[in-house]
Amino acid sequence: METMPFEFATAGRIVFGDGAASEVAPAAAAMGRRALLVTGQGTERAAALARALEAAGVVAVPFRVSGEPSIGTIAAGAAYARGEGCDVVVAMGGGSAIDAGKALAVMLTNPGEPLDYLEVVGRGQPLRQPSAPFIAVPTTAGTGSEVTRNAVLAAPERGVKASLRSPFLLARLAVVDPELTLDLPPALTASTGLDALTQLIEPYVSVRANPMTDLYTMEGLRTAGASLPRAWANGGDRAARRGMCWASLLGGLSLANAGLGAVHGFAAPVGGMFPAPHGAVCAALLAAAMEINLEALRQRAPESRALARYDEVGRLLTGKPHSTAADGIEWIAALCRRFEIPPLRAYGVTASDIPLLASRAAEASSMKANPIKLTREELEEIIRRAI
Ligand SMILES: [Zn+2]
């Protein structure tokens, strides 16, 4: 085996499978007495979990987030949770609810406010105290947030998003129950599923990919390629839903340990400046970013291992042994057409936004793992093709 030192970290425990959500309440009871229960809009399911917690002897203190959490939401929520004496945090929902839960769990035990610790827009100080125990229960198959070590927060007045990032943000327990995703509507299945796909491709071609993340990304791409079209066409297809939860989890494991790339480099400023859901933004950018990365690699780094990896992406997604990088890009573009993924202009992005978006993307933390450093012109071309 060639020398390839690496590090790998993930949630303390992962429970995966149909019906796994029944594990949440007893696990929470072993971690604390008063749970901050962070949820998105799904109130019915949240009420059922609150009842299960109470039955297990845990007081549930509800906290709802609508959309991606802002710095202000987290500052206010942490003060509320402290006042309520919460000693464990349970988050159930999409990536926004889970990221909010992570941020609240770490702000429960660390002094000050989120801006003290935020990268890019804040003071970037290291978080010094372990989080309150945190349980993540995803209800979408896309973000992998249940096993990542960052929480994305919006700074609406600055028009950007930035992350709290620390190994302390890893969940004590991640419960992935594919049954929770059965009622996702097709449009959400499409956008979250394409986020999962992006979060497998970018870590696979990343400069920080390691032998362990390679296992996960390749398995995830094979599974997502077979499952995503089926889960979208028939939401009740349990095997396909299971496949997408598995692919999403593998994407989370991979991105947390190998980083991302240009698509997520752009997703942060686009999502910060325009009211566009993260998955839809990634979907609109993915094919263009792959095309530009390939052109740049062929011109300036023809020996890069990422080139062969893009061909492998084509084979894994199409399931055909002779597919190439171009076939993979066409497979993705065709899926986006079938899913009716809108271009970024649908969210108000125009040609006049290109220079600012390219500048901000160049500064984004995700861009550091892109397989090649892109020029200013190349960055602008990615966003131009996605508009
Ligand atoms: Zn993403």
XYZ file of C-alpha atoms and ligand atoms in Angstrom:
388
model
C 0.000 0.000 0.000
C 1.322 3.447 -0.873
C 1.989 5.898 1.951
C -1.117 7.899 2.492
C -1.614 9.248 5.983
C -5.144 10.325 6.811
C -7.544 10.979 9.619
C -11.201 10.029 9.781
C -13.830 11.170 12.287
C -17.558 10.747 12.430
C -20.576 10.593 14.760
C -20.094 8.597 17.961
C -22.684 6.049 16.878
C -24.759 5.559 13.709
C -28.030 3.615 13.685
C -29.399 2.965 10.175
C -32.561 1.185 9.067
C -36.332 1.218 8.646
C -37.922 2.023 12.002
C -34.625 3.190 13.550
C -36.329 6.388 14.793
C -37.732 4.400 17.713
C -34.168 4.379 19.119
C -34.115 8.144 19.628
C -36.112 8.534 22.854
C -34.353 5.809 24.889
C -30.968 7.088 23.681
C -31.866 10.653 24.690
C -32.936 9.415 28.136
C -29.428 8.021 28.624
C -27.907 11.435 27.795
C -30.022 13.962 29.684
C -33.254 14.990 31.372
C -34.351 18.030 29.367
C -34.073 17.853 25.583
C -34.129 20.828 23.274
C -36.161 19.348 20.402
C -35.172 21.173 17.217
C -37.443 20.613 14.220
C -38.351 22.149 10.879
C -41.911 22.417 9.615
C -42.970 18.781 10.154
C -45.024 19.388 13.286
C -46.925 16.072 13.359
C -43.783 13.991 13.431
C -42.214 16.354 15.939
C -45.222 15.931 18.225
C -44.854 12.138 18.056
C -41.165 12.396 18.963
C -41.986 14.781 21.823
C -44.483 12.227 23.188
C -41.905 9.431 22.899
C -39.349 11.557 24.771
C -41.825 12.344 27.564
C -42.728 8.631 27.795
C -39.011 7.889 28.230
C -38.809 10.413 31.062
C -37.237 13.274 29.092
C -38.831 16.730 29.083
C -39.098 17.968 25.477
C -38.498 21.699 24.998
C -39.612 22.449 21.423
C -37.672 24.818 19.158
C -38.747 25.267 15.533
C -36.598 26.669 12.764
C -38.005 27.802 9.440
C -35.481 27.497 6.635
C -31.734 27.722 7.035
C -30.777 28.995 10.498
C -29.381 32.502 10.849
C -26.754 33.659 13.331
C -29.513 35.501 15.222
C -31.710 32.396 15.422
C -28.880 30.414 16.984
C -27.916 33.155 19.459
C -31.538 33.477 20.590
C -32.099 29.708 20.635
C -29.011 29.063 22.752
C -30.145 31.648 25.312
C -33.601 30.032 25.347
C -32.126 26.524 25.790
C -29.871 27.708 28.644
C -32.862 29.349 30.342
C -34.840 26.120 30.001
C -32.010 24.091 31.536
C -31.613 21.828 28.472
C -28.847 19.238 28.799
C -29.290 17.338 25.510
C -30.252 18.430 21.979
C -32.284 16.321 19.542
C -32.716 17.627 15.983
C -35.132 16.041 13.528
C -35.616 17.421 10.030
C -33.711 18.412 6.914
C -30.184 19.800 6.854
C -31.326 23.163 8.227
C -32.863 21.683 11.386
C -29.876 19.416 11.951
C -27.352 22.202 11.425
C -29.375 24.351 13.838
C -29.286 21.520 16.395
C -25.526 21.160 16.064
C -24.968 24.885 16.474
C -27.304 25.076 19.481
C -25.649 22.076 21.163
C -22.210 23.666 20.895
C -23.411 27.146 21.916
C -25.042 25.613 25.015
C -21.613 24.819 26.431
C -19.388 27.536 24.921
C -19.492 31.144 26.132
C -20.234 34.132 23.907
C -22.122 34.255 20.625
C -21.890 32.402 17.282
C -19.962 35.293 15.655
C -17.057 34.637 18.046
C -16.550 31.258 16.388
C -17.833 31.595 12.797
C -15.360 31.311 9.940
C -15.266 33.885 7.086
C -17.743 36.380 8.625
C -16.882 36.012 12.324
C -13.868 36.028 14.604
C -13.058 32.383 13.876
C -11.997 31.505 17.417
C -11.752 27.789 18.182
C -14.643 26.237 20.129
C -13.062 25.065 23.389
C -15.806 23.043 25.093
C -17.405 19.803 23.871
C -21.040 20.239 22.791
C -23.997 19.174 24.870
C -24.907 15.620 23.764
C -26.513 15.853 20.315
C -28.745 13.402 18.422
C -29.377 13.958 14.687
C -32.380 12.452 12.904
C -32.518 13.381 9.188
C -35.876 13.374 7.362
C -34.416 14.108 3.911
C -31.799 12.142 1.981
C -29.263 14.695 0.853
C -27.225 16.783 3.224
C -25.469 14.056 5.236
C -25.484 16.673 7.984
C -26.001 13.950 10.602
C -22.327 13.019 10.295
C -20.615 16.306 9.406
C -18.663 18.599 11.707
C -19.905 21.953 10.490
C -23.138 23.901 10.830
C -23.990 26.369 8.052
C -25.475 29.613 9.349
C -26.856 32.494 7.300
C -25.698 36.044 7.873
C -28.635 37.684 6.028
C -27.473 41.277 6.466
C -24.081 40.348 4.920
C -25.574 38.247 2.103
C -23.379 35.233 2.872
C -23.417 31.919 4.683
C -20.632 30.673 6.910
C -19.902 27.667 9.058
C -19.209 26.854 12.649
C -16.652 24.089 12.274
C -15.182 21.828 14.928
C -14.881 18.119 15.740
C -17.092 19.013 18.731
C -19.994 19.452 16.293
C -20.088 15.737 15.469
C -23.304 14.141 16.717
C -23.163 11.747 19.672
C -25.735 9.657 17.779
C -27.000 9.752 14.178
C -30.275 7.911 13.534
C -30.987 7.391 9.826
C -34.472 5.959 9.279
C -35.397 5.699 5.572
C -39.101 5.483 6.502
C -38.914 9.166 7.497
C -38.213 10.043 3.841
C -41.131 8.122 2.278
C -43.392 11.173 2.080
C -40.829 13.599 0.604
C -42.431 15.260 -2.461
C -40.691 14.703 -5.836
C -39.213 18.223 -6.064
C -37.536 17.845 -2.660
C -36.418 14.301 -3.494
C -34.801 15.756 -6.626
C -32.992 18.723 -5.061
C -31.813 16.919 -1.917
C -30.831 13.869 -3.963
C -28.723 15.986 -6.315
C -27.052 17.565 -3.272
C -26.167 14.037 -2.112
C -24.781 13.287 -5.565
C -22.667 16.467 -5.492
C -21.419 15.575 -2.016
C -20.152 12.254 -3.379
C -18.551 13.576 -6.581
C -16.710 16.519 -4.967
C -15.019 14.506 -2.157
C -14.121 11.779 -4.688
C -12.142 14.179 -6.920
C -11.014 16.356 -3.969
C -7.325 16.992 -3.342
C -7.994 15.617 0.169
C -9.643 12.325 -0.877
C -8.223 9.413 1.131
C -8.483 5.604 0.861
C -11.331 5.525 3.361
C -13.436 8.252 1.761
C -12.797 6.611 -1.656
C -14.641 3.516 -0.440
C -17.594 5.625 0.619
C -17.780 7.907 -2.379
C -17.588 5.079 -4.920
C -20.243 2.999 -3.144
C -22.383 6.113 -2.740
C -22.162 7.067 -6.421
C -23.085 3.557 -7.540
C -26.056 3.517 -5.152
C -27.259 7.038 -5.928
C -27.011 6.409 -9.685
C -29.395 3.456 -9.346
C -31.682 4.856 -6.617
C -32.251 8.560 -7.306
C -34.283 8.209 -10.545
C -36.438 5.532 -8.863
C -37.023 7.428 -5.606
C -38.092 10.472 -7.644
C -40.436 8.489 -9.937
C -42.050 6.552 -7.074
C -41.663 8.015 -3.590
C -43.051 4.847 -2.013
C -40.205 2.706 -3.422
C -38.675 1.639 -0.101
C -35.547 0.121 -1.595
C -34.833 3.330 -3.525
C -35.462 5.484 -0.427
C -33.101 3.265 1.562
C -30.533 3.633 -1.214
C -30.734 7.422 -1.136
C -30.429 7.548 2.680
C -27.364 5.328 2.402
C -25.888 7.496 -0.392
C -26.574 10.655 1.608
C -24.923 9.230 4.721
C -21.888 8.177 2.651
C -21.702 11.689 1.196
C -21.714 13.196 4.682
C -18.979 10.839 5.876
C -16.907 11.725 2.816
C -17.293 15.498 2.755
C -16.572 15.772 6.484
C -13.224 14.054 5.936
C -12.220 14.947 2.361
C -13.820 18.359 1.741
C -15.897 19.527 -1.228
C -15.144 21.702 -4.270
C -16.277 24.399 -6.685
C -20.024 23.599 -6.596
C -20.167 24.132 -2.848
C -17.768 27.057 -3.177
C -20.465 28.772 -5.249
C -23.416 27.389 -3.264
C -22.433 29.427 -0.197
C -22.535 32.892 -1.831
C -25.467 32.060 -4.168
C -27.495 30.772 -1.212
C -26.455 33.779 0.855
C -27.456 36.365 -1.766
C -30.561 34.715 -3.263
C -33.519 32.834 -1.753
C -32.605 29.513 -3.342
C -32.605 26.100 -1.636
C -29.131 24.589 -1.261
C -29.857 21.370 -3.158
C -31.345 23.205 -6.139
C -28.307 25.514 -6.320
C -25.899 22.573 -6.290
C -27.946 20.794 -8.952
C -27.883 23.841 -11.232
C -24.092 24.201 -10.885
C -22.939 20.579 -10.934
C -22.594 19.817 -14.654
C -20.991 23.210 -15.438
C -18.460 22.859 -12.601
C -17.503 19.375 -13.784
C -17.017 20.618 -17.373
C -14.784 23.513 -16.317
C -12.774 21.413 -13.868
C -12.151 18.836 -16.600
C -11.013 21.480 -19.102
C -8.696 23.054 -16.528
C -7.217 19.708 -15.484
C -6.567 18.669 -19.107
C -4.822 21.982 -19.812
C -2.759 22.470 -16.665
C -2.595 19.172 -14.755
C -2.880 16.306 -17.255
C -1.224 13.968 -14.733
C -3.834 14.645 -12.014
C -5.553 11.579 -10.577
C -8.828 13.539 -10.694
C -9.058 13.046 -14.484
C -9.356 9.263 -14.214
C -11.715 9.750 -11.305
C -14.109 11.813 -13.415
C -14.217 8.907 -15.890
C -14.966 6.566 -12.980
C -17.834 8.883 -11.933
C -19.286 8.329 -15.408
C -19.044 4.539 -15.034
C -20.489 4.494 -11.492
C -23.465 6.705 -12.363
C -24.409 5.060 -15.647
C -23.525 1.521 -14.553
C -21.826 1.058 -17.949
C -18.180 -0.143 -18.022
C -17.088 1.985 -20.994
C -18.572 5.290 -19.860
C -16.373 8.387 -19.614
C -16.424 11.696 -17.756
C -18.526 13.182 -20.577
C -21.113 10.415 -20.175
C -21.322 11.175 -16.451
C -21.882 14.872 -17.116
C -24.573 14.058 -19.702
C -26.236 11.647 -17.247
C -26.411 14.448 -14.662
C -27.636 17.036 -17.185
C -30.369 14.649 -18.386
C -31.458 13.980 -14.798
C -31.647 17.733 -14.114
C -33.826 18.192 -17.229
C -36.098 15.316 -16.206
C -36.377 16.659 -12.643
C -37.034 20.168 -14.067
C -34.196 21.713 -12.062
C -34.366 25.435 -12.886
C -31.280 27.425 -13.881
C -30.059 29.986 -11.341
C -31.821 32.871 -13.118
C -35.065 31.411 -11.699
C -33.844 32.678 -8.300
C -32.918 36.107 -9.605
C -29.230 35.544 -10.430
C -28.218 37.679 -13.437
C -25.064 38.263 -15.481
C -24.317 41.380 -13.436
C -23.894 39.173 -10.326
C -21.137 37.077 -11.915
C -18.090 39.106 -10.736
C -19.193 39.291 -7.088
C -20.242 35.619 -6.959
C -16.906 34.566 -8.476
C -14.982 36.666 -5.919
C -16.889 35.216 -3.000
C -16.673 31.654 -4.329
C -12.884 32.031 -4.611
C -12.804 32.848 -0.864
C -15.155 30.021 0.195
C -13.687 27.263 2.349
C -15.065 24.513 0.064
C -13.001 25.822 -2.869
C -9.750 24.758 -1.179
C -10.474 21.068 -1.857
C -11.286 21.551 -5.581
C -9.019 19.268 -7.687
C -7.364 22.271 -9.364
C -7.112 25.967 -8.557
C -9.458 27.658 -11.004
C -8.686 30.992 -12.641
C -10.934 33.994 -12.335
C -12.199 33.397 -15.906
C -12.974 29.757 -15.181
C -14.924 30.623 -12.033
C -16.961 33.177 -13.953
C -17.629 30.661 -16.728
C -19.080 28.126 -14.245
C -21.625 30.594 -12.941
C -22.376 31.895 -16.463
C -23.269 28.375 -17.640
C -25.471 27.788 -14.563
C -27.503 30.981 -14.989
Zn -24.412 20.295 -0.213
